[in-house]
Each structure stands twice: as C-alpha cells, then as structure tokens.
Amino acid sequence: MTFTAANSANDRLEKVTLQLLWTHQFEFAGFYAAQELGFYREEGFEVLLKPLVPGMNPVEEVVSGRADFGVSNSEVILALSQGQPVSLLANLFKHSPLVVLARRDSAIRHPKDLHQKRLMTSELDLHSAEISYMLASESVDLGKIYRYEHNYEVKDLLLGHVDAMTAYITNQPFQLQEQGVDYVVIDPANYGADFYSNTLFTHALEAQNNPERVEAFRRASIRGWRYALDHPHEMVEIIQTKYPSNKSRAALLFEAREISKLVAADVYPLGSIDLNRIQRLLNVYREIGQLTSTPDLSPYIWREALNAHKSGYLHQQTLNFSVEEKNFLNSLPMIRMCVTPHWMPYEGIDDKGHHIGIAAEVMDLLSASLGKPFKLIRTANWSESLQAVKERRCDILSAAANIQERRQFLNFTKNYLSFPNVIITRKQHSFINHISELNGKQVGVVKDYYQASVLQSDFPNINAIPVNNVAQGLELVSKGQLDAFVGAIASTGYYIQQKGLTNLHIAGYFPKNIQLAVAARNDWPQLLTALEKSVNALRPTDLQGIFQRWVGITAEPRLNYTLLWQLSFIAVVIVSVVLVANRKLKCVNEELTREVEERARMEWKLKELNLQLEYKNQRLHELSTTDSLTGLRNRYYVESSLENNLLTATVKRQAFSILLLDLDHFKQVNDRYGHGVGDDVLVQFSTLLKQSLKPQHIAGRWGGEEFLVLLPGYNRHMAQIFAEDFRQQVEQTLFPEVEHITISVGLAEALLEEAPNYLVHRADNALYQAKSMGRNCVVVADRDTVAFS
C-alpha cells in the first residue's frame, strides 16, 4: 500500500488517498465534512480526496495501490466475488441512484416501452447490475433499442433528440424541473433491483494487516457523513467554496435531499452492511451471466459493518420481561412457527424451504429480541398452518388477522402491519364502485383467509368460492371460471406479474383492510405477553425499511399486440406455403379460409363491441367520480387517490404534497348575488384550477367551496411556489358579477409513515391559520409549526 508518514510541528499525519466515484458534488459530502471539520486529522490522517476522471476505475485504483481507499457502486461487490483483493468497509447508499429518465410525451412508462425508442446511455450504465437486471426481468431486447452515447447532459432529452436516458435520481431530474420539462422515472428498484451503491472499501491486505488504521479511517468517514446529513446547507457552502462543482446551490440542495433518501439513515445504521442484500446482489449477477457462482463474501466485509446492521435491528432497549416470562422462555429450546406458504411479498416459503418476505424479516426481529430461535414448520397452505397450531404442532403464526373463530385456540399481539384489499376482475369488466355489485357473482377467496371470513359474515349475497392460494384464484378469474377475486393489494399484484395474467386489473377496493398480528397458542399466556412486549418494541423505522425492501410499484403487464400480429403474419405465410405445396387440399383450405375469415369478422365485431363497452364503462366511471357542477373529481375519488398516492410516495421515496384551498367569504357571494352566480364562480374557478395543473396532479371538490389538490413529486417548496402562483392568478382574474375573489391555501408535505387523514388534518390546520392571518395567503404546515407566505 502507499501509506507514508508526514511530519508537522504538532502531529504526525499519515498521507492517504481516497478515490471518489465521480466529480465533486454532494454525493461525497460526508468525506468533505470529515476533511474540513478535522475528523480525519483527529484520527491521524492527511487525506487527498481524488475526483474521478474519464477512464478511471475506483477498484483498479485501489487494487493497483494508486489509492488507499475507494468509493464504488455495486461494481466493487462484483469485483470482490471475482477474486479481486478488496475489503468492504462501509455502505453509504442503501439504494442505488441509477434510473432511467424519459420525456413524458415519449409514451415511455415501463422498461419494455424502450423498444424502438432512442436511449442515451453508457456501457457502464447499461451493464450495471441495476439496469441489466431490470431489462432482463422485463424481457427487454437491447437490439430493439436505438442507443446513443451518453454525454451526461439533459440537453438532448430537452430538445427531443433522444426519448430516454440513464441518469442519477440525484442530478438530472433537477435539471429537467428547472427547464419545466415533464418526465417519467423508471426506477430499477421497482423491478426487484434495489442494490447498494457508494460503498467504502480498501485493499484486502490493508484490512488484514492494519485493522486499527482502517477502522480509524472508517470511523472518521462515518462521523463525517453523520454531520453532512444533519447540516446540508453548511455542506453546500463548503462544496461551493473548496470543492469546485458545476452545480448551482439549488442543484446541490436538491442532490442533498435525494441523497438523504438513498442513505436512509433513519432506517439503516450509517455504514452498515446486510449480508443478505449482498447475497441477493450476487444472485442477480449470476442470473444475468456475470458470475458463475456466488461465493461467501463475509470474510471480506468489515466486521463492524456487519455488526452495525445487526444492531440496527436488535432493539437497543432491554425488554422488561417478568420472572415468569423469563422462566418460560428459558424452558423452551425453540419456538415453532407456521406461516402462509404462498402469499408473497407478505410471506412465503422458497424452494430451499426458507421463510421469506415481510413477515419473515419481522420474525427475525422478534426472535432476536426474545433470544429464541423460531423453527419453521412447513405446511402446504394456510389451512394446514391453522390446523397445525390448533393441534399444537406449531406455537405461533407469523402473520394472522385477529378474527372471532380463531380466538378459540389463539391469542393475538397488537397489529404490526395493515394494508388494503382489492377486487380483481378481467379488464373488460367495469370499475366496481361498491362491493354489492358482486352480489350473486362467483368471487374467489383463499380458503380460511381473512377475506373469506368477511365475505361469509358481512356479504352473504356474494357467492364466495374457496381456492388454495392467491395464484390459483387469479388464474381462475383470468380463464373466466370466476367473476372476481378478493385479495391483498401487494400479493395480487405480485402474482399477476409473476404469472403473466395480462387480462386482469384492479376493479375496485374491498371495504375492509386486513391487519396482521402474531398469533400464539392460547394455552401459553407467558408466550403471548413476551411476544407482545417484543412487538411493542418494534421500531417504525425497522418496519419501514422492511416494507421498502419487499414492496415495489410493479409495471402493469400488457398484451404484446406487435408480437401477436407478427405471429399472425407468420401463420398466414405458412398457410400460403402449404396451399402451393399441396393443391389437393385446395378445397379444404378454401373452406378453412372462409371459416377463418368468418371467425375473424366475428372477432372484430366482438372487439368493436368490447371497445364500445369499455368506453361506456369509462364514461360511467368518469361520471361516478366527477363532481357534477365543477367537472373536477369528487370527494370519493380524491380520497381514494390520496391513499394510493401516499403509498406510492412512500414506496418510491418520492415527495408528495397536498393543498387545501378555500374561496374567501364565499357565503357572502351566495347571499348577495344568489346561488346561481355562486355556481358560476365555482365553475370558472375550477376551470382555472384545471388549467394550472400538470397531468399527474389531481384536483377535486372537497366540499362546498373547499378544494383538495394532490401534487405527487412535489416537496413543500415546489408546492408553495405552485400555490402562490395560483393564488395570485385567482386574485387577478375577473369572475362573473363579483369581479374579484381571493383564496386561502393550507399546504402540507407528507411525512414518513403518515396516515392520509393526518396529512389532510395538517393541511386543514394550515388553512385555518391562513384564514386567521387575514385570508388571501398560503400557509405551509409542518408537524409542529406552520410557515406563512
């Protein structure tokens, strides 16, 4: 290695080089903080922070000895698995920033939409684990994409020279927003490629021979990152002063905000490394052909990084178990657990017999806090799991809803997970506004699931048909053997995608959500109370991290009409060849041809009727979700959209804000001019509001003269600019009879794990503040405070 000593008047510092992954920007703010605030100096280092230049590779720089430490994306993990002498010290970005950006007007929404489109990318991006896996999993043919060499600027996308580009979520979206260009983000994480990025590493020999020195450098670096995340504005000043960057202050602050999401320090301990996520990445490398085997990398991962991950999950507080609980737990060699075998991503059993999914990771936390191993007892289906715990062959169920019939043999902890249920039908079926529309229909539900119990007790007019698992129920709907299927939102989406059931869609929401708890046999009361304490000690950040790893927004599978027509063309060619080769079958073929043509005419007629029906269903859906006076969405639609957008923002780690608008002194308008004029004002105001919104925004009449606006992708600063612009526009507009009106606006940006009703409550409080301040203003709500503009 290249460590050398340097004498100074007061201390003896070791000169070391840290090779960065890119040019100077906020992406390396933690290292700048460690340098400028003296953290490296306190540990005895004089550090050269070396930006990347074209043609340079951080792994090669460290392996060759030209650098002592390096920062790399998932490439360093691939290099390690291929035998390169490196050691992983700390992971900083829990999610990769690499995405695909597309112009919204390009009609690109999913990876396969890149076919026959112009993509600006580099070989490095295209063959990264994230992009490679996403394209492979979505059956994207690179030969059908027009590829352009990357210049890492958005100019070509702005001018329409390309339709899409690989980009960093921390950089290029800001540039597009500055130019007012509407764009779409295709995130590999939503297609199962949620990998580490920005990992600190060193040479394997340095880690082996000088562990104290390596730990000191690692310690100072993590300390720097903790400071940088807590002081983003100060770090932007430092970057602009001492680390030349071509980014503006606003761009650096945007980058800081996005990086804080990627680091996710409120969910994962800084610098921690999860061996399971490393293993998943290696499996992906093997699937895409970059590895032939998946070696055990744990000896080459810094022990403190692995321990930091474990400590992030093991509860820091000591659970206050009673003497009876301790004695009972000490008497058990293990706790036997039954699960739902086919209910991904909530939980399942993989080919190797391992418990996987959201509930599996929660059970790992509970097992650690109880200090007892959970032994998986395998069953074929949920009904067998219920029977096993009833017969005391299992002690607990990992994820069960607390319903009356189960309380005869089970006790339940408090709920640790809650989510909506949905109604799945074939796509030609219209939107279901109320569950009663399924009366008399054959609706599939998994036998002994919560939804089956609710249908039987609360909706007896629906013909509930039991099935063995979610996949079977969806396949029966797809084949037309069932009218609908009711299941949990994430599991239905998971199996629709996995099974390729392209003719299914979500037609409506089931009126009751499902809430899951840990269920314990009721003859062991000490087990329940111990489990209850463990569940109560679960940290929301732990649960949020687990949720983010397992639940993604998946692309809606669509029928490939291009392939269908290609196959049809091939079939016609084959028929023609047969006709020429065998004239003796001419008469038969003519008869077959007439039959085919007749069937084709019938199919086209049926397709035309289906299109007409679909149009009518769409119109019916529009009418049922539209306010009849203003033409905006009605409250039912906005409430449903609010919940969906809030869930999407949580999963995709995106900003989301809402506005609650109220027309000032509107009662006086009705009293003075009459309700007819009042209605005209509402209509003109609604038209003005619709014209101000972007396509992804949603506005609806909340009640009377109150309106709710949903702004996905907008943080509170962006939303405040929009709200202030619109307030001024309303103030300057002439309305019939009354001439001028003003509005008051309450604004709230969604917080982590915030419920929809609380988000609206904060916006409503801000609106109240706006009125108390004299109206005609925008008030921004925070958790505890409000800001005025």
mmCIF file with all atom_site columns, N, CA and C in Angstrom, residues 113 123 149 194 201 293-294 372 400 462 549 556 573 587 648 693 763 774:
data_model
loop_
_atom_site.group_PDB
_atom_site.id
_atom_site.type_symbol
_atom_site.label_atom_id
_atom_site.label_alt_id
_atom_site.label_comp_id
_atom_site.label_asym_id
_atom_site.label_entity_id
_atom_site.label_seq_id
_atom_site.pdbx_PDB_ins_code
_atom_site.Cartn_x
_atom_site.Cartn_y
_atom_site.Cartn_z
_atom_site.occupancy
_atom_site.B_iso_or_equiv
_atom_site.pdbx_formal_charge
_atom_site.auth_seq_id
_atom_site.auth_comp_id
_atom_site.auth_asym_id
_atom_site.auth_atom_id
_atom_site.pdbx_PDB_model_num
ATOM 1  N N  . ASP A 1 113 ? -41.248 -0.349  -22.922 1.00 0.00 ? 113 ASP A N  1
ATOM 2  C CA . ASP A 1 113 ? -41.603 0.754   -23.814 1.00 0.00 ? 113 ASP A CA 1
ATOM 3  C C  . ASP A 1 113 ? -40.374 1.358   -24.492 1.00 0.00 ? 113 ASP A C  1
ATOM 4  N N  . GLU A 1 123 ? -21.961 2.240   -21.693 1.00 0.00 ? 123 GLU A N  1
ATOM 5  C CA . GLU A 1 123 ? -21.782 0.809   -21.476 1.00 0.00 ? 123 GLU A CA 1
ATOM 6  C C  . GLU A 1 123 ? -21.783 0.495   -19.987 1.00 0.00 ? 123 GLU A C  1
ATOM 7  N N  . GLU A 1 149 ? -24.581 7.425   -27.471 1.00 0.00 ? 149 GLU A N  1
ATOM 8  C CA . GLU A 1 149 ? -23.530 7.553   -26.471 1.00 0.00 ? 149 GLU A CA 1
ATOM 9  C C  . GLU A 1 149 ? -23.877 8.663   -25.475 1.00 0.00 ? 149 GLU A C  1
ATOM 10 N N  . ASP A 1 194 ? -33.030 -3.480  -6.237  1.00 0.00 ? 194 ASP A N  1
ATOM 11 C CA . ASP A 1 194 ? -32.770 -2.476  -5.218  1.00 0.00 ? 194 ASP A CA 1
ATOM 12 C C  . ASP A 1 194 ? -31.434 -2.797  -4.554  1.00 0.00 ? 194 ASP A C  1
ATOM 13 N N  . PHE A 1 201 ? -14.342 1.105   0.482   1.00 0.00 ? 201 PHE A N  1
ATOM 14 C CA . PHE A 1 201 ? -13.573 -0.142  0.502   1.00 0.00 ? 201 PHE A CA 1
ATOM 15 C C  . PHE A 1 201 ? -12.076 0.170   0.523   1.00 0.00 ? 201 PHE A C  1
ATOM 16 N N  . SER A 1 293 ? -20.821 -18.492 -10.045 1.00 0.00 ? 293 SER A N  1
ATOM 17 C CA . SER A 1 293 ? -21.121 -18.988 -8.701  1.00 0.00 ? 293 SER A CA 1
ATOM 18 C C  . SER A 1 293 ? -21.243 -17.796 -7.759  1.00 0.00 ? 293 SER A C  1
ATOM 19 N N  . THR A 1 294 ? -21.747 -18.035 -6.563  1.00 0.00 ? 294 THR A N  1
ATOM 20 C CA . THR A 1 294 ? -21.922 -16.957 -5.582  1.00 0.00 ? 294 THR A CA 1
ATOM 21 C C  . THR A 1 294 ? -21.129 -17.304 -4.326  1.00 0.00 ? 294 THR A C  1
ATOM 22 N N  . LYS A 1 372 ? -34.715 -16.358 21.269  1.00 0.00 ? 372 LYS A N  1
ATOM 23 C CA . LYS A 1 372 ? -35.111 -17.744 20.988  1.00 0.00 ? 372 LYS A CA 1
ATOM 24 C C  . LYS A 1 372 ? -35.196 -17.953 19.482  1.00 0.00 ? 372 LYS A C  1
ATOM 25 N N  . ALA A 1 400 ? -51.236 -13.186 11.100  1.00 0.00 ? 400 ALA A N  1
ATOM 26 C CA . ALA A 1 400 ? -52.621 -13.646 11.149  1.00 0.00 ? 400 ALA A CA 1
ATOM 27 C C  . ALA A 1 400 ? -53.531 -12.499 11.553  1.00 0.00 ? 400 ALA A C  1
ATOM 28 N N  . ILE A 1 462 ? -72.926 -12.624 -1.771  1.00 0.00 ? 462 ILE A N  1
ATOM 29 C CA . ILE A 1 462 ? -71.851 -12.917 -2.717  1.00 0.00 ? 462 ILE A CA 1
ATOM 30 C C  . ILE A 1 462 ? -71.492 -14.388 -2.607  1.00 0.00 ? 462 ILE A C  1
ATOM 31 N N  . ARG A 1 549 ? -38.004 -2.795  1.202   1.00 0.00 ? 549 ARG A N  1
ATOM 32 C CA . ARG A 1 549 ? -37.235 -3.840  0.515   1.00 0.00 ? 549 ARG A CA 1
ATOM 33 C C  . ARG A 1 549 ? -38.129 -4.813  -0.239  1.00 0.00 ? 549 ARG A C  1
ATOM 34 N N  . GLU A 1 556 ? -47.697 -2.563  -14.868 1.00 0.00 ? 556 GLU A N  1
ATOM 35 C CA . GLU A 1 556 ? -48.862 -3.343  -15.262 1.00 0.00 ? 556 GLU A CA 1
ATOM 36 C C  . GLU A 1 556 ? -48.534 -4.116  -16.530 1.00 0.00 ? 556 GLU A C  1
ATOM 37 N N  . VAL A 1 573 ? -48.215 -16.843 -43.785 1.00 0.00 ? 573 VAL A N  1
ATOM 38 C CA . VAL A 1 573 ? -47.173 -17.305 -44.707 1.00 0.00 ? 573 VAL A CA 1
ATOM 39 C C  . VAL A 1 573 ? -47.139 -18.823 -44.758 1.00 0.00 ? 573 VAL A C  1
ATOM 40 N N  . CYS A 1 587 ? -59.560 -27.327 -51.861 1.00 0.00 ? 587 CYS A N  1
ATOM 41 C CA . CYS A 1 587 ? -60.968 -27.166 -51.456 1.00 0.00 ? 587 CYS A CA 1
ATOM 42 C C  . CYS A 1 587 ? -61.105 -27.086 -49.941 1.00 0.00 ? 587 CYS A C  1
ATOM 43 N N  . THR A 1 648 ? -47.688 5.223   -2.860  1.00 0.00 ? 648 THR A N  1
ATOM 44 C CA . THR A 1 648 ? -46.686 5.268   -3.922  1.00 0.00 ? 648 THR A CA 1
ATOM 45 C C  . THR A 1 648 ? -45.492 6.129   -3.516  1.00 0.00 ? 648 THR A C  1
ATOM 46 N N  . LEU A 1 693 ? -52.920 22.834  -13.580 1.00 0.00 ? 693 LEU A N  1
ATOM 47 C CA . LEU A 1 693 ? -52.353 21.576  -13.110 1.00 0.00 ? 693 LEU A CA 1
ATOM 48 C C  . LEU A 1 693 ? -51.589 20.854  -14.209 1.00 0.00 ? 693 LEU A C  1
ATOM 49 N N  . ALA A 1 763 ? -52.999 19.936  6.741   1.00 0.00 ? 763 ALA A N  1
ATOM 50 C CA . ALA A 1 763 ? -53.331 20.935  5.721   1.00 0.00 ? 763 ALA A CA 1
ATOM 51 C C  . ALA A 1 763 ? -54.514 21.792  6.158   1.00 0.00 ? 763 ALA A C  1
ATOM 52 N N  . GLY A 1 774 ? -55.817 36.693  7.954   1.00 0.00 ? 774 GLY A N  1
ATOM 53 C CA . GLY A 1 774 ? -56.451 37.693  7.110   1.00 0.00 ? 774 GLY A CA 1
ATOM 54 C C  . GLY A 1 774 ? -56.832 37.202  5.743   1.00 0.00 ? 774 GLY A C  1
#
